[in-house]
Coordinates of N, CA, C and O in Angstrom, one line a residue:
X1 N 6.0 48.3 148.6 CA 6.9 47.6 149.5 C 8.3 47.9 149.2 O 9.1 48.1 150.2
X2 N 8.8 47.9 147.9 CA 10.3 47.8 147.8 C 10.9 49.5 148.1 O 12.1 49.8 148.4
X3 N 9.6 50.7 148.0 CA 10.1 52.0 148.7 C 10.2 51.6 150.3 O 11.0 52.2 150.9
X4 N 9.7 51.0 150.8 CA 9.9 50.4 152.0 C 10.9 49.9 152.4 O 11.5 50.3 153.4
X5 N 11.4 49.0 151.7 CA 13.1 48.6 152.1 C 13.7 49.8 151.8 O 14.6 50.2 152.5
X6 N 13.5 50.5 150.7 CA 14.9 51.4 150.2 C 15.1 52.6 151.4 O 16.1 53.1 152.0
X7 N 13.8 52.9 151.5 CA 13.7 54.3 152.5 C 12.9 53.6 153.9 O 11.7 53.6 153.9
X8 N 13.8 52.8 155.2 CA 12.9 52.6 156.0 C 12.8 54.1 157.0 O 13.4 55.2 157.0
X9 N 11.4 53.4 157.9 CA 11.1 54.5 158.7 C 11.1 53.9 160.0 O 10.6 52.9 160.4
X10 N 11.9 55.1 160.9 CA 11.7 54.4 162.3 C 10.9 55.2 162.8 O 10.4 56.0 162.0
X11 N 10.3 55.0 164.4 CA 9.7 55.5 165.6 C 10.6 55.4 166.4 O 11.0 54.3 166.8
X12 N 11.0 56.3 166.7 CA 11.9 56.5 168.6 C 11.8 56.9 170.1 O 11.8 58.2 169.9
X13 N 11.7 56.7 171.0 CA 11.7 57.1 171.8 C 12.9 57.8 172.4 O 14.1 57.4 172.5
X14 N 12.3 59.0 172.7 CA 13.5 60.1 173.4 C 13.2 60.7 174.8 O 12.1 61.0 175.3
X15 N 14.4 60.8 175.3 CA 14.8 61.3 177.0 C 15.0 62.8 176.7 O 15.6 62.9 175.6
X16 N 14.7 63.9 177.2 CA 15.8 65.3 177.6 C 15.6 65.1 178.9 O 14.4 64.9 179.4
X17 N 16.7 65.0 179.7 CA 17.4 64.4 181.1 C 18.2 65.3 181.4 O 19.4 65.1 181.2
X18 N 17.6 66.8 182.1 CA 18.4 68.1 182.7 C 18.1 67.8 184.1 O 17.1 67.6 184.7
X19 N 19.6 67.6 184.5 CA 19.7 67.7 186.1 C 21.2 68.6 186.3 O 22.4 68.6 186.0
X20 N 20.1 69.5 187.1 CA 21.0 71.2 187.6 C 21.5 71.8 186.1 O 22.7 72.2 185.9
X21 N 20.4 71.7 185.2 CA 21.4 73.0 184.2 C 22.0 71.8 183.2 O 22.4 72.1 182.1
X22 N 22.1 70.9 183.6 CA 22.8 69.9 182.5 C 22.3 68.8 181.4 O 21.5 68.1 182.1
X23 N 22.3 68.4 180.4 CA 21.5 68.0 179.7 C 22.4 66.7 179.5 O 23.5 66.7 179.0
X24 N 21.5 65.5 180.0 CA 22.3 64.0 179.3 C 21.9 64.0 177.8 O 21.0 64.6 177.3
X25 N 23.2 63.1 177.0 CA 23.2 62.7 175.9 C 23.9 61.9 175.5 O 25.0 61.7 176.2
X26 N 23.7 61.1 174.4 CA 24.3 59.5 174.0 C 25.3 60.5 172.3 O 25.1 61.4 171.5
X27 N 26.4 59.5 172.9 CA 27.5 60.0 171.5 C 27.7 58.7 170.8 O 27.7 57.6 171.4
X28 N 28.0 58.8 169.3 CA 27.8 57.5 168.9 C 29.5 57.6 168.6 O 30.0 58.5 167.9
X29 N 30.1 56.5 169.4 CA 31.3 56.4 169.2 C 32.3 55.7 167.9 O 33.5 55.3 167.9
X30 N 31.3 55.8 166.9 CA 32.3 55.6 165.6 C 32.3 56.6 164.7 O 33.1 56.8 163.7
X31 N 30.7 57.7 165.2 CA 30.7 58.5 164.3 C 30.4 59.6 165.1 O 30.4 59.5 166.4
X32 N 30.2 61.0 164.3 CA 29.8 62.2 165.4 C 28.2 62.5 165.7 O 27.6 63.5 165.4
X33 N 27.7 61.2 166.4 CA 26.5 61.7 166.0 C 25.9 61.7 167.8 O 25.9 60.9 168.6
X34 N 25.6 62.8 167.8 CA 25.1 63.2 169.4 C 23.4 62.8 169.2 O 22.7 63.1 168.3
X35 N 23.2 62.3 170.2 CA 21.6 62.2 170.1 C 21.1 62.2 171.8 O 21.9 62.2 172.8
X36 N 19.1 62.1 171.9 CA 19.1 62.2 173.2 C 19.3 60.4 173.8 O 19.7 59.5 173.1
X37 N 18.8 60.2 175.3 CA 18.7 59.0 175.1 C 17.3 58.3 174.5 O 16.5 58.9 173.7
X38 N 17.1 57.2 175.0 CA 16.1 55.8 174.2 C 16.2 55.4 172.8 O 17.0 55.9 172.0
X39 N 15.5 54.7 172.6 CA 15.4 54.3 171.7 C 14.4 53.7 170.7 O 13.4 54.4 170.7
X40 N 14.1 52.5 169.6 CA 13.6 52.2 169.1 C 12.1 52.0 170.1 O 12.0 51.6 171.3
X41 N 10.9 52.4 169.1 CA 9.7 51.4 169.8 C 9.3 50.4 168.8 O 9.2 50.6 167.6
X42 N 9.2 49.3 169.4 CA 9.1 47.9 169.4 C 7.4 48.0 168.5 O 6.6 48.8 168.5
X43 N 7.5 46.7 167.8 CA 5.8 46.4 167.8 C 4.9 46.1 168.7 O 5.1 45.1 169.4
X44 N 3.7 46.8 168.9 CA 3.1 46.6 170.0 C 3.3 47.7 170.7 O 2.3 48.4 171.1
X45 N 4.3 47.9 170.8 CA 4.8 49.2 172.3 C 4.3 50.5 172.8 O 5.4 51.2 172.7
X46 N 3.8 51.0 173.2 CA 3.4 52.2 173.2 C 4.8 53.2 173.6 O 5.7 52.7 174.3
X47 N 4.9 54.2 173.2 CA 6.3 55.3 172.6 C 6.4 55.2 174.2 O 7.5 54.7 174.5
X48 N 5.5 55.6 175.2 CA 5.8 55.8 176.9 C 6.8 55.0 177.1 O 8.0 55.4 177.2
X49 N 6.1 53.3 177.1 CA 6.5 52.1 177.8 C 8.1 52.0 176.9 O 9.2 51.9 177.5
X50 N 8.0 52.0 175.4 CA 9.6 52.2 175.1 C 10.8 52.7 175.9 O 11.8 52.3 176.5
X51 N 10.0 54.2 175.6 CA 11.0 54.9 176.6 C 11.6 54.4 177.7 O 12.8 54.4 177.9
X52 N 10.5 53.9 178.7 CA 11.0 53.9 180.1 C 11.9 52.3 180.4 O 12.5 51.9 181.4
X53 N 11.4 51.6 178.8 CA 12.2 50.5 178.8 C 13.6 50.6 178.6 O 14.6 50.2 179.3
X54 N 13.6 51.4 177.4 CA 15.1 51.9 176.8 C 16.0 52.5 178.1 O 17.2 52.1 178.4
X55 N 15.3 53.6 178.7 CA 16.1 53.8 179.7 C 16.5 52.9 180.7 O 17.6 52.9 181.1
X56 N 15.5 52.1 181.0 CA 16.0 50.9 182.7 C 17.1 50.8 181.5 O 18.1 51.4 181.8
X57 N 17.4 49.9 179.8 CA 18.8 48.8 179.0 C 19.5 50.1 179.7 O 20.2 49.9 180.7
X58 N 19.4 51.1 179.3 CA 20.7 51.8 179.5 C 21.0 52.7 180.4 O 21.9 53.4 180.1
X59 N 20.4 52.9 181.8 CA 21.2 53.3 182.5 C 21.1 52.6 183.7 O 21.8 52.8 184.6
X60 N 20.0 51.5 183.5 CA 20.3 50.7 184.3 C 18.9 51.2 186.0 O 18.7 50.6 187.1
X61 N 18.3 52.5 185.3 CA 17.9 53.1 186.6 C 15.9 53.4 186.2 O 15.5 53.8 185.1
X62 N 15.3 53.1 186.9 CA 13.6 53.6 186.6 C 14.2 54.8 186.4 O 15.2 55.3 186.9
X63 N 13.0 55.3 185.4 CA 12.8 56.7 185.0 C 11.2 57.1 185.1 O 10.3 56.4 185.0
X64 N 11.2 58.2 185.4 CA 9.8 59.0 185.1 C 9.6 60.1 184.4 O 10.2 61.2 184.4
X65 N 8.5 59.7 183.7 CA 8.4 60.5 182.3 C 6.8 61.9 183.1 O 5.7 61.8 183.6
X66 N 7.9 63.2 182.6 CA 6.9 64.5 183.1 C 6.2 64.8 182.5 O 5.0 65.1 182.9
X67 N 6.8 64.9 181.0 CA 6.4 65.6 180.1 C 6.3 65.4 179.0 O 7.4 64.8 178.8
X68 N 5.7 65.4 177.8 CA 5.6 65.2 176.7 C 5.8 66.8 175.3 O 5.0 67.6 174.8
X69 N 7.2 66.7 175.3 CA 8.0 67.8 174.3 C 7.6 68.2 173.0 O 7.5 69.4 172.6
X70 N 7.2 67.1 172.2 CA 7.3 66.8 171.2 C 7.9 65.9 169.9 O 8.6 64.9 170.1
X71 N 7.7 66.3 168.9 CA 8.3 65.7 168.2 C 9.0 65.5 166.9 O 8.5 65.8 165.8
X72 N 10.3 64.9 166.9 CA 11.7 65.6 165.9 C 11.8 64.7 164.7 O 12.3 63.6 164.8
X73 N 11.3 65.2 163.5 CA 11.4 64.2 162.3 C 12.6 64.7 161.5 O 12.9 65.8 161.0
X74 N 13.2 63.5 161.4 CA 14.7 63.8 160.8 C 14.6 62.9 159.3 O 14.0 61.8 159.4
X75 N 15.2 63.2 158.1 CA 15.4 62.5 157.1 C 17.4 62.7 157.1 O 18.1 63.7 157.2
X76 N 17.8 61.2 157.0 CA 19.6 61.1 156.7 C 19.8 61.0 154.8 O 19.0 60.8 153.9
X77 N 20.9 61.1 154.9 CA 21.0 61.0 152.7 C 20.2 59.7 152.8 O 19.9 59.2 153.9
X78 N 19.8 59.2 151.5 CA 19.6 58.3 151.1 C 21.0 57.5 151.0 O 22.0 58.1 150.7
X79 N 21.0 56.4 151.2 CA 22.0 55.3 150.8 C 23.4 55.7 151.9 O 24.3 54.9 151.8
X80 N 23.5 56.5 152.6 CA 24.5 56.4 153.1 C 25.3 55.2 154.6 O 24.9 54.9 155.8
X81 N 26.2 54.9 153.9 CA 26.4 53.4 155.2 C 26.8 53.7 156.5 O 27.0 53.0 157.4
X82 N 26.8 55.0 156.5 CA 27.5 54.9 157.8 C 25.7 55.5 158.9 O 25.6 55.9 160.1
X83 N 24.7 55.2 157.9 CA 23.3 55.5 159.1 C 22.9 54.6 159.1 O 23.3 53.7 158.3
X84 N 22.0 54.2 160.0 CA 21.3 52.6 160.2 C 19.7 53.0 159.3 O 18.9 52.1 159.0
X85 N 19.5 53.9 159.1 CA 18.1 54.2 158.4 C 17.7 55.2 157.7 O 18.8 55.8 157.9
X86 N 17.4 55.6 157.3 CA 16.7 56.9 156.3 C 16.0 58.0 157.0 O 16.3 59.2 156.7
X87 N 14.9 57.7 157.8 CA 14.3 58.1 157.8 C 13.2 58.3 159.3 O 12.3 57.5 159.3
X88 N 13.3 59.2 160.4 CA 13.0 58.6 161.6 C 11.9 59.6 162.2 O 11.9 60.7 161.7
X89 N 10.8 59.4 163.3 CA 9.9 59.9 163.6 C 10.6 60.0 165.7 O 10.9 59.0 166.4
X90 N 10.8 61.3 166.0 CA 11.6 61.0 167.6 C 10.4 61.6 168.2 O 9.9 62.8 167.9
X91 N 9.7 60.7 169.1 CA 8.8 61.2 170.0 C 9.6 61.7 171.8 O 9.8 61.0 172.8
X92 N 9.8 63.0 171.7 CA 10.6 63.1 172.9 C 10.4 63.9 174.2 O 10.2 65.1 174.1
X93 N 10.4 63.4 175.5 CA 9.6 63.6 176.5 C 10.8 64.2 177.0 O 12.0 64.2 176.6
X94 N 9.9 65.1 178.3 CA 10.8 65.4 179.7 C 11.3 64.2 180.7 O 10.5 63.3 180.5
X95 N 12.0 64.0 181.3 CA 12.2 63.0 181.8 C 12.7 63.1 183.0 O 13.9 63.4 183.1
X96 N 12.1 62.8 184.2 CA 13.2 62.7 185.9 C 13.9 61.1 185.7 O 13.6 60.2 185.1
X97 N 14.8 61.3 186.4 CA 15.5 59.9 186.7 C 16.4 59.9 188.3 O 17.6 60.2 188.4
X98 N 15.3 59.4 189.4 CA 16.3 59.8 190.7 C 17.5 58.4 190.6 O 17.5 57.3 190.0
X99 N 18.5 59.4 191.5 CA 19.7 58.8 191.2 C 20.5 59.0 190.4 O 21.5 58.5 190.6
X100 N 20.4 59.6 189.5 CA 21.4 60.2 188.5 C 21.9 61.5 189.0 O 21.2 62.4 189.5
X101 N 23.3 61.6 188.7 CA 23.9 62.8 189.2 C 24.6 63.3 188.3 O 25.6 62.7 187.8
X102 N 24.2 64.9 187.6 CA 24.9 65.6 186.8 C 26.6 65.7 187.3 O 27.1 65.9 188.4
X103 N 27.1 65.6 186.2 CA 28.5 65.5 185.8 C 29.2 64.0 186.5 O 30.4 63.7 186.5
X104 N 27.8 63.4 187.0 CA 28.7 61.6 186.7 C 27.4 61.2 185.7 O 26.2 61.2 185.5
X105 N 29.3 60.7 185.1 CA 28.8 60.3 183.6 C 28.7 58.9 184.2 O 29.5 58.4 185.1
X106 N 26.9 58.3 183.2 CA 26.8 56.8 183.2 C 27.8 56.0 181.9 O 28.3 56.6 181.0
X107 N 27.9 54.5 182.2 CA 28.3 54.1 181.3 C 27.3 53.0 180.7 O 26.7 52.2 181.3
X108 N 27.4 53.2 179.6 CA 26.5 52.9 178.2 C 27.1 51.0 177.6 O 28.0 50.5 176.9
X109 N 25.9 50.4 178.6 CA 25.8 48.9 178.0 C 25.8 48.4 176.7 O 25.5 47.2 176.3
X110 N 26.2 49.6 175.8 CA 26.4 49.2 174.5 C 27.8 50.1 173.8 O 28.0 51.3 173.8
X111 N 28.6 48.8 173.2 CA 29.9 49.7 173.1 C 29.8 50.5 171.9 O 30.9 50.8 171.5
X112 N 28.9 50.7 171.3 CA 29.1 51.7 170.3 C 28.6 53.5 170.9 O 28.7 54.5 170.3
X113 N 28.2 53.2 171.8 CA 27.8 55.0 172.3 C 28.1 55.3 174.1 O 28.0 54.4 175.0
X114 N 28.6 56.6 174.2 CA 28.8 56.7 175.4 C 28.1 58.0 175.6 O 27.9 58.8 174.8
X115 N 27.7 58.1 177.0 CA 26.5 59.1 177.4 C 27.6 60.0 177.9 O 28.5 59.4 178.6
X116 N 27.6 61.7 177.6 CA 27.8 62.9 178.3 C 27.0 63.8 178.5 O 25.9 64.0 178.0
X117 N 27.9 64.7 179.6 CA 26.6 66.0 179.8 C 26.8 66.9 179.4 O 26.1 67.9 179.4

């Protein structure tokens, strides 16, 4: 248990969102950290239903999931504060989203990240 608190592990859900040649992405505006969109899965959740949750919080728009990409396991330093975790598992799909239009940028219901293409 206590390697558990020291080194937690996430599950995420991830968007790649190319419309005409362009690829959306979330910037984390205190630090330099580009990532795709979604986000955490919840207990219970299945990584799908995340996703398409994460996406309605943040762009506000249904999404449909094509494809299934794969998936990106990342380890951050240990102990460092400026990450929220150690240690993460990114399950990350293809994704349509009608209504979204490359090179209009959405704006991001959370003020720490803003989405570019």
């Amino acid at each position: 248990m206590e390697k558990e608190k020291e080194f937690p592990i996430h599950v995420l859900a991830r968007a790649a969102i190319v419309v005409n040649g362009q690829l959306l992405v979330n910037k984390n505006s205190k630090h330099s950290f580009v990532f795709l969109p979604g986000g955490h899965v919840e207990q219970g959740e299945s990584v799908a239903d995340a996703l398409l949750r994460e996406l309605q919080e943040e762009l506000g728009l249904v999404a449909n999931i094509d494809t299934y990409l794969g998936c990106f396991e990342y380890s951050f330093v240990a102990h460092d504060k400026s990450k929220c975790h150690c240690h993460e598992y990114n399950f990350i799909y293809k994704v349509t989203v009608p209504g979204l239009q490359a090179g209009v940028v959405p704006q991001s219901p959370e003020d720490h990240t803003v989405f570019a293409w």
